[in-house]
Each structure stands twice: as C-alpha cells, then as structure tokens.
Short mmCIF file of N, CA and C in Angstrom, two decimals:
data_model
loop_
_atom_site.label_atom_id
_atom_site.label_comp_id
_atom_site.label_asym_id
_atom_site.label_seq_id
_atom_site.Cartn_x
_atom_site.Cartn_y
_atom_site.Cartn_z
N VAL P 1 58.54 -33.86 -22.36
CA VAL P 1 57.59 -32.92 -21.92
C VAL P 1 56.18 -33.53 -22.35
N GLN P 2 55.23 -33.54 -21.45
CA GLN P 2 53.94 -33.97 -21.80
C GLN P 2 53.01 -32.70 -21.82
N CYS P 3 52.13 -32.76 -22.76
CA CYS P 3 51.22 -31.57 -23.08
C CYS P 3 49.79 -31.99 -22.83
N ILE P 4 49.13 -31.30 -21.99
CA ILE P 4 47.73 -31.65 -21.86
C ILE P 4 46.84 -30.93 -22.89
N ILE P 5 46.00 -31.82 -23.53
CA ILE P 5 45.10 -31.03 -24.43
C ILE P 5 43.79 -31.05 -23.98
N LEU P 6 43.15 -29.83 -23.91
CA LEU P 6 41.85 -29.53 -23.39
C LEU P 6 40.84 -29.85 -24.54
N HIS P 7 39.77 -30.64 -24.18
CA HIS P 7 38.88 -30.91 -25.14
C HIS P 7 37.78 -29.88 -25.23
N PRO P 8 37.18 -29.62 -26.22
CA PRO P 8 36.07 -28.55 -26.18
C PRO P 8 34.97 -29.12 -25.43
N HIS P 9 34.02 -28.26 -24.63
CA HIS P 9 32.85 -28.48 -23.98
C HIS P 9 31.78 -28.55 -25.04
N PRO P 10 30.69 -29.48 -24.74
CA PRO P 10 29.67 -29.45 -25.57
C PRO P 10 28.83 -27.93 -25.66
N PRO P 11 28.18 -27.75 -26.59
CA PRO P 11 27.60 -26.43 -26.73
C PRO P 11 26.61 -26.19 -25.58
N ARG P 12 26.38 -25.10 -25.20
CA ARG P 12 25.46 -24.73 -24.21
C ARG P 12 25.58 -25.52 -22.89
N LEU P 13 26.74 -25.91 -22.67
CA LEU P 13 26.95 -26.60 -21.20
C LEU P 13 26.78 -25.58 -20.11
N LEU P 14 27.23 -24.51 -20.26
CA LEU P 14 27.32 -23.46 -19.14
C LEU P 14 25.79 -23.13 -18.79
N ALA P 15 25.23 -22.83 -19.96
CA ALA P 15 23.65 -22.57 -19.75
C ALA P 15 23.03 -23.67 -19.14
N LYS P 16 23.12 -24.78 -19.32
CA LYS P 16 22.52 -25.99 -18.79
C LYS P 16 22.83 -26.10 -17.41
N ARG P 17 24.05 -26.03 -17.02
CA ARG P 17 24.53 -26.05 -15.62
C ARG P 17 24.00 -24.97 -14.91
N LEU P 18 24.11 -23.63 -15.37
CA LEU P 18 23.56 -22.63 -14.62
C LEU P 18 22.10 -22.84 -14.39
N ARG P 19 21.32 -23.16 -15.26
CA ARG P 19 19.80 -23.33 -15.13
C ARG P 19 19.65 -24.27 -14.07
N PHE P 20 20.29 -25.27 -13.97
CA PHE P 20 20.14 -26.26 -12.97
C PHE P 20 20.51 -25.76 -11.61
N HIS P 21 21.58 -25.11 -11.42
CA HIS P 21 22.08 -24.58 -10.22
C HIS P 21 21.14 -23.36 -9.81
N ILE P 22 20.62 -22.70 -10.55
CA ILE P 22 19.86 -21.56 -10.29
C ILE P 22 18.34 -22.09 -9.58
N VAL P 23 17.85 -23.04 -10.50
CA VAL P 23 16.58 -23.59 -9.78
C VAL P 23 16.83 -24.33 -8.49
N GLY P 24 18.07 -25.00 -8.33
CA GLY P 24 18.28 -25.65 -7.01
C GLY P 24 18.39 -24.70 -6.00
N ALA P 25 19.14 -23.48 -6.25
CA ALA P 25 19.36 -22.51 -5.32
C ALA P 25 18.09 -21.78 -4.81
N PHE P 26 17.19 -21.68 -5.87
CA PHE P 26 15.84 -21.14 -5.61
C PHE P 26 14.97 -21.92 -4.70
N ALA P 27 15.00 -23.26 -5.07
CA ALA P 27 14.29 -24.23 -4.16
C ALA P 27 14.83 -24.27 -2.77
N VAL P 28 16.15 -24.32 -2.55
CA VAL P 28 16.88 -24.35 -1.19
C VAL P 28 16.30 -23.11 -0.49
N SER P 29 16.42 -21.86 -1.08
CA SER P 29 16.11 -20.68 -0.42
C SER P 29 14.64 -20.63 -0.05
N LEU P 30 13.74 -21.07 -0.94
CA LEU P 30 12.40 -21.22 -0.48
C LEU P 30 12.13 -22.24 0.62
N GLY P 31 12.85 -23.31 0.67
CA GLY P 31 12.79 -24.17 1.83
C GLY P 31 13.24 -23.67 3.11
N VAL P 32 14.44 -22.85 3.20
CA VAL P 32 14.90 -22.20 4.40
C VAL P 32 14.01 -21.08 4.75
N ALA P 33 13.48 -20.40 3.76
CA ALA P 33 12.59 -19.30 4.23
C ALA P 33 11.12 -19.87 5.00
N ALA P 34 10.81 -20.87 4.45
CA ALA P 34 9.61 -21.46 4.99
C ALA P 34 9.79 -22.22 6.31
N PHE P 35 11.19 -22.77 6.41
CA PHE P 35 11.40 -23.33 7.73
C PHE P 35 11.65 -22.22 8.85
N LEU P 36 12.35 -21.10 8.43
CA LEU P 36 12.41 -20.06 9.45
C LEU P 36 10.93 -19.43 9.79
N LYS P 37 10.08 -19.24 8.86
CA LYS P 37 8.84 -18.71 9.12
C LYS P 37 8.03 -19.64 10.18
N PHE P 38 8.09 -20.97 9.83
CA PHE P 38 7.24 -21.82 10.69
C PHE P 38 7.95 -22.30 12.03
N ALA P 39 9.14 -22.45 11.95
CA ALA P 39 9.98 -22.93 13.08
C ALA P 39 10.52 -21.85 14.11
N VAL P 40 10.76 -20.51 13.48
CA VAL P 40 11.12 -19.49 14.38
C VAL P 40 10.16 -18.37 14.56
N ALA P 41 9.63 -17.85 13.50
CA ALA P 41 8.91 -16.44 13.60
C ALA P 41 7.48 -16.87 14.25
N LYS P 42 6.84 -17.85 13.79
CA LYS P 42 5.47 -18.12 14.34
C LYS P 42 5.53 -18.35 15.85
N PRO P 43 6.40 -19.27 16.43
CA PRO P 43 6.34 -19.60 17.74
C PRO P 43 6.86 -18.29 18.39
N GLY P 44 7.69 -17.56 17.99
CA GLY P 44 8.12 -16.20 18.63
C GLY P 44 6.97 -15.40 18.82
N LYS P 45 6.13 -15.11 17.89
CA LYS P 45 5.00 -14.09 17.78
C LYS P 45 3.92 -14.79 18.84
N LYS P 46 3.78 -16.10 18.73
CA LYS P 46 2.78 -16.76 19.86
C LYS P 46 3.27 -16.51 21.16
N ALA P 47 4.55 -16.58 21.47
CA ALA P 47 5.15 -16.46 22.79
C ALA P 47 4.97 -15.08 23.47
N TYR P 48 5.20 -14.04 22.48
CA TYR P 48 4.93 -12.67 22.82
C TYR P 48 3.46 -12.38 23.01
N ALA P 49 2.67 -12.89 22.30
CA ALA P 49 1.10 -12.76 22.53
C ALA P 49 0.74 -13.30 23.64
N ASP P 50 1.21 -14.55 23.93
CA ASP P 50 0.93 -15.28 25.19
C ASP P 50 1.22 -14.43 26.35
N PHE P 51 2.52 -13.93 26.41
CA PHE P 51 2.99 -13.03 27.53
C PHE P 51 2.10 -11.88 27.59
N TYR P 52 2.00 -11.06 26.68
CA TYR P 52 1.33 -9.64 26.79
C TYR P 52 -0.29 -9.85 27.03
N ARG P 53 -0.78 -11.07 26.86
CA ARG P 53 -2.29 -11.25 26.85
C ARG P 53 -2.61 -11.06 28.43
N ASN P 54 -1.78 -11.41 29.43
CA ASN P 54 -2.08 -11.29 30.83
C ASN P 54 -1.25 -10.37 31.52
N TYR P 55 -0.38 -9.70 30.79
CA TYR P 55 0.54 -8.81 31.43
C TYR P 55 -0.08 -7.69 31.85
N ASP P 56 0.32 -7.16 33.09
CA ASP P 56 -0.33 -5.90 33.82
C ASP P 56 0.82 -5.02 33.96
N SER P 57 0.96 -4.00 33.28
CA SER P 57 2.22 -3.02 33.41
C SER P 57 2.16 -2.30 34.74
N MET P 58 1.00 -1.96 35.20
CA MET P 58 0.93 -1.16 36.51
C MET P 58 1.28 -2.11 37.64
N LYS P 59 0.88 -3.38 37.58
CA LYS P 59 1.28 -4.23 38.62
C LYS P 59 2.95 -4.46 38.79
N ASP P 60 3.39 -4.49 37.54
CA ASP P 60 4.81 -4.64 37.50
C ASP P 60 5.57 -3.51 37.84
N PHE P 61 4.98 -2.41 37.50
CA PHE P 61 5.64 -0.96 37.90
C PHE P 61 5.57 -0.87 39.45
N GLU P 62 4.45 -1.24 40.07
CA GLU P 62 4.40 -1.19 41.63
C GLU P 62 5.32 -2.15 42.29
N LYS P 63 5.50 -3.37 41.69
CA LYS P 63 6.38 -4.17 42.07
C LYS P 63 7.87 -3.66 41.97
N MET P 64 8.26 -2.87 41.01
CA MET P 64 9.60 -2.56 40.89
C MET P 64 9.70 -1.21 41.80
N LYS P 65 8.80 -0.49 41.92
CA LYS P 65 8.73 0.69 42.81
C LYS P 65 8.94 0.30 44.24
N LYS P 66 8.21 -0.85 44.57
CA LYS P 66 8.46 -1.12 46.08
C LYS P 66 9.89 -1.92 46.22
N ALA P 67 10.49 -2.31 45.26
CA ALA P 67 11.93 -2.93 45.28
C ALA P 67 12.94 -1.76 45.26
N GLY P 68 12.57 -0.64 44.94
CA GLY P 68 13.49 0.64 44.99
C GLY P 68 14.30 0.83 43.68
N ILE P 69 13.83 0.20 42.68
CA ILE P 69 14.52 0.27 41.35
C ILE P 69 14.55 1.77 40.78
N PHE P 70 13.38 2.39 41.01
CA PHE P 70 13.37 3.84 40.42
C PHE P 70 13.79 4.92 41.55
N GLN P 71 14.64 5.92 41.26
CA GLN P 71 14.89 6.78 42.05
C GLN P 71 14.00 7.98 42.10
N SER P 72 13.26 8.18 40.93
CA SER P 72 12.34 9.27 40.77
C SER P 72 10.98 8.97 41.19
N ALA P 73 10.56 7.76 41.30
CA ALA P 73 9.21 7.36 41.60
C ALA P 73 9.29 7.03 43.18
N LYS P 74 8.40 7.63 43.99
CA LYS P 74 8.42 7.26 45.51
C LYS P 74 7.03 6.81 45.87
#
C-alpha cells in the first residue's frame, strides 16, 4: 500500500494567490465595463439621438391613421 504524503505549503501562499487573482479579476472587470460602454452604450445612444433628431410624431401618426391601424381615430 502506497501512502501519499502532503507537503506543507509555504506560509501566506493563500494570501499571495488571492491578491493576484483579485487584482486580475478587478482589471478584467474594468476592461469589460469600458468595452461595453464604448462599444455598445455610446453607439446605441447616438443611434437613438440621430433617429429622434428628425422624427416627426404627428407625421407618423397621420401615416398610421391613413393605413387604418387605429380603430378610435378617424
């Protein structure tokens, strides 16, 4: 029968590894947040602003009214 002997870990190994992984996770999360802000949120806001800059709601309403979409508006 073979017995496996576990060797003791160096002192403060857990704290050292945790510090490394926490700093890494923080850096990755900042990178993902910056990517989402500049690649998703800003273009989306710009697209909405461009659409509503020239949007005429009354013109759109009249077009839908002529198409017969509304039952109450004649």
